Amino acid sequence: MAMLRLGVDVGGTNTDAVLLDISQGVIASAKHPTTPDVTRGIERAIKDVLDQVPNVTNIQAVSIDPARLDRVAVIRLCGPFTHGTPPFVGFPLDLRALLQGPYFLVSGGLQIDGSEISPVNSCEVESACKEIAKSNIRAVVISSVFAPIDSTIKQEEHVASIVRTALGHVKVVCSKDVAHLGLLERENAAILNASLLRYAKMTVAGFQRATRSLSLSCPIFITSNDGMLLNCVQASQLPVRTFSSGPTNSMRGAAFLAALEPDVSKQSALVVDIGGTTYMPISSHIPYRPTGFPRQAAAHHELCGILLNLPMPHVTSIGLGGGSLVRQSSCTGNVGHRISSEALVFNGSTLTATDIAVAAGRASVGETSLVANIDPSIIDGAQKAIKTMLQNTLDVMKTSAVNVPMYLVGGGSILAPDELEGVSRLHRLPHYDVANAVGAAVAQISGIVDSFEDTSSISVTEVRKIVEARAIERAISAARSLPIAYTSGRCRFYVKAAGEWAGFSAQAHLDACDNEDKSTTCPPTQGTEFLSHGESLDVPCYPPPTPVELDVNSYVPNVQGNEWLLSEIDLEWIADGCYVLGCGGGGSPLHTFLELREMVRKGSVIRVVDLASMPSDAMVGWGGGMGSPEVSSERLLGKEYNEACAELWKFVGITKPEALCALEIGGANGMINLIMAASKNYNIPIIDGDFMGRAYPTLHQTTPNVFDESGKGLNFLPSVISSGDGNIMIMTRAKRDTDADAALRAACVEMGTHVGLASKPLKAKNLQEMMIANTVSLSWRIGRAIALARRHSNIGQIGHIIVDSVGGPKSAEVLFSGKISDVRRRLHKGHTIGEVVITALSFENGDLSEAIEKFTGCLVVPFKNENLYAEHTSADGQTTIRAVVPDLICILDAQDGSALGTQEYKYGLRVVVVGITAAPQWTGTLRGMAVGGPAAFGFHNVPYVPLGVYTRPESVIEEFGHRN
């Protein structure tokens, strides 16, 4: 008999089971209510299926699992880097209090080229193990900088072997086994995974016992987030990989069922799974052949407030299901698994979406006569609301404007209309109601390689083939190459190999976990940080926080005299504002914000002052980070900027300047000087201002250089760059200012592709004309405006709210709002170049809230790291330049008001485009326009027309000083 597969899906309302022949399709299926203990519902569903097909012996079983948590210790291999953003730094305080054990920052880690930051120091690891042994710790995470590309040195594996030898009772998780590039996100995923290990082992053993109770001797597999198979051992070791297996199963099941139908077009499709409790995944394109896998989500995503970078399907969920409550032509709330007793058609008293479908004649469920008297206007209104919810969400998930087919699955798919805009054809496939279980049954085995490779002497295509050879067993699921900003001769490759399971499995029995301690809590212990040079210091053990509602309207910053003392709230708002002012570039301030927040929580004081409070002869230092965002997301900040500053100050003959100022307010560099200035470090104030008023891609595009008529960079040279691990370079002179940036950037690549940059200190009296004043205050005001809009559910007006925060309609304007309909990008001389096309939304069928300003036509925004100009094309083909650099063009996510970097532009995103008039340091002189205007980017035929009149931002110190 052919190999059969038994698929099981445990949902919030029902547990589905199918018996499937991979070549013929579904043989039998069953649906039973999910039971509180889960196992009983699984047993009933499986027994029902097996009863339909007697004498079946050749079966593969697949299931899904939930979790409990243990405290975790972390050993991070990082050398001198990442110390400001330790493990657990991005966790919400309640989860941090529950999970955080001791952590240790020790020698090790790799550079982007695969060379070692430093070798592993076994003595440091052994000392860490002695500290862990003093705690009641069950799991340890080993996390190394650039671990995913470490296929030869294998630092994480080496440290794991030391830990297992020293601490035989603990479970050890290597971060590279859990997730991909992005240190904090990968480490977070590994921590969650480690915290689940004990309970995962118990859960998997429970599945094994359930199959034995049914006299099944088949091997058991658990499906993962990306539709692949995990055997029992793998699932018990990597439970975090099952978090989104349910949505993936529905998509994979839909693709498999569609392949069995001769009249279904063989093209990409959308999958909609409507269950009893929620309308779960709307998956973006599933490449129909040869893979049938869903498109993966963005590199980083959030779970319970924790940033992760696990492989996850691209899914959007909305609150619509068979049990959704119907009130005033909307579907809000849900009766969930109680639908069989509370819905009208089941003789209950609650009007649900299922009742609407039955009353409209779309389904025959329960007793039809019980919904015969529902007012037709209610039926019509609810159906329109359901259709609008579906159409709006489907459009976001598409990758182009082309109409695509849609596969409807799940028991609640009776709610969907037969026609939807943007959908070429709607398919309800046979066995659509158990597609999740089908997806579990057709899951495959896989392998992944994610690495940076040398492409300087071999073509990208040839190198990709070499990388594929490492992962391929039978078929390539996906292969793509990503350019690295500011870097030539290296490329990132992500390859997944997948194939059918051959029917053999080395099953391991996990029943031993029954004898383990099943307590779910551990007594808290104080964490310790073990530094690479042997120093130990205490790390706060955060108690569960008492919920405090921040009143955004009444919050007053702490201004003492002429100094503004920054709080966590201030830092959060400044970070949000800096990303907006980055105009698509500058890099995300997230990691810098996390480091600063941690410093403030530990008692550091960060002071901001107005320039007017400084003596005229006071020296002001400035600089920031230079290099690739791909590096800074993995090799987080170390002491490179501190070292560059110290070396420069020594060179020019000062101990330290009287204050610091931001190189650029846009992006991460808008906050990096706050770290240097804090009382923990140099204990000097930050000037409320910067030298760009935004973000620009090069060092010579700074306002001090605008006021240097020589064109030789005399106002920023000498400059020093530091790698943070021993390499320091000073540049004292240049033939042209552009040569200085080119030379420093070339050295940056050789020094690890990310360096700290310090530029010539300037006297305060010279900053009066050079510096763009009060931009720290400006970023704070923008961040507060976003927080206000979110708090008061006014995101629909986010564009106008930000306009008001930066000076009002005379200084800024909402240029456009709509949907990203196309993105084109490439890498040129280290910079990401391209353009984004934004198309106005329709106002029919409730596509857009009436609160949002209506636009027509489309807007094209070219970018070179940052957005450069905005050109509007009307419905009749007329083109108009709406805004041009140096004016700021900021693209915001219309759903939550956050800024979008150019790397985050993708089809379907609803966005708002805001233009802000640039400072007169750029627009008031010919040299300012030559350095920072459109001609500086090669747009000689694009004239600059001011967006409005510049408004000097109001100082937070001036506004709030008198209140304190």
Coordinates of C-alpha atoms in Angstrom, one line a residue, residues 9 150 168 215 221-222 297 321 329 350 358 419 428 479 502 527 568 618 632 674-675 693 703 801 918 930 944 952 963:
D9 CA -4.5 20.7 13.0
D150 CA 30.2 30.8 10.7
G168 CA 25.5 18.5 32.1
S215 CA -2.3 1.7 18.6
F221 CA 6.3 15.0 12.9
I222 CA 5.4 18.6 13.9
A297 CA 7.3 37.8 6.2
G321 CA -14.7 34.4 11.6
S329 CA -23.4 46.3 10.1
T350 CA -26.4 35.9 19.5
V358 CA -27.3 31.3 6.4
E419 CA -16.5 38.3 -6.1
R428 CA -13.6 26.9 -2.8
A479 CA 17.4 31.5 -3.6
A502 CA 11.2 9.6 1.8
G527 CA 22.0 38.4 36.7
E568 CA 12.7 56.9 28.7
A618 CA 33.6 76.4 24.0
S632 CA 25.3 47.5 12.5
L674 CA 23.6 60.9 23.5
I675 CA 25.5 57.7 24.4
G693 CA 18.6 68.8 9.7
T703 CA 26.4 72.3 7.0
I801 CA -0.6 66.0 12.9
A918 CA 14.6 72.6 4.8
A930 CA 25.4 72.8 -4.7
Y944 CA 14.4 73.5 -6.6
R952 CA 12.7 77.4 13.4
R963 CA 7.1 74.9 34.3

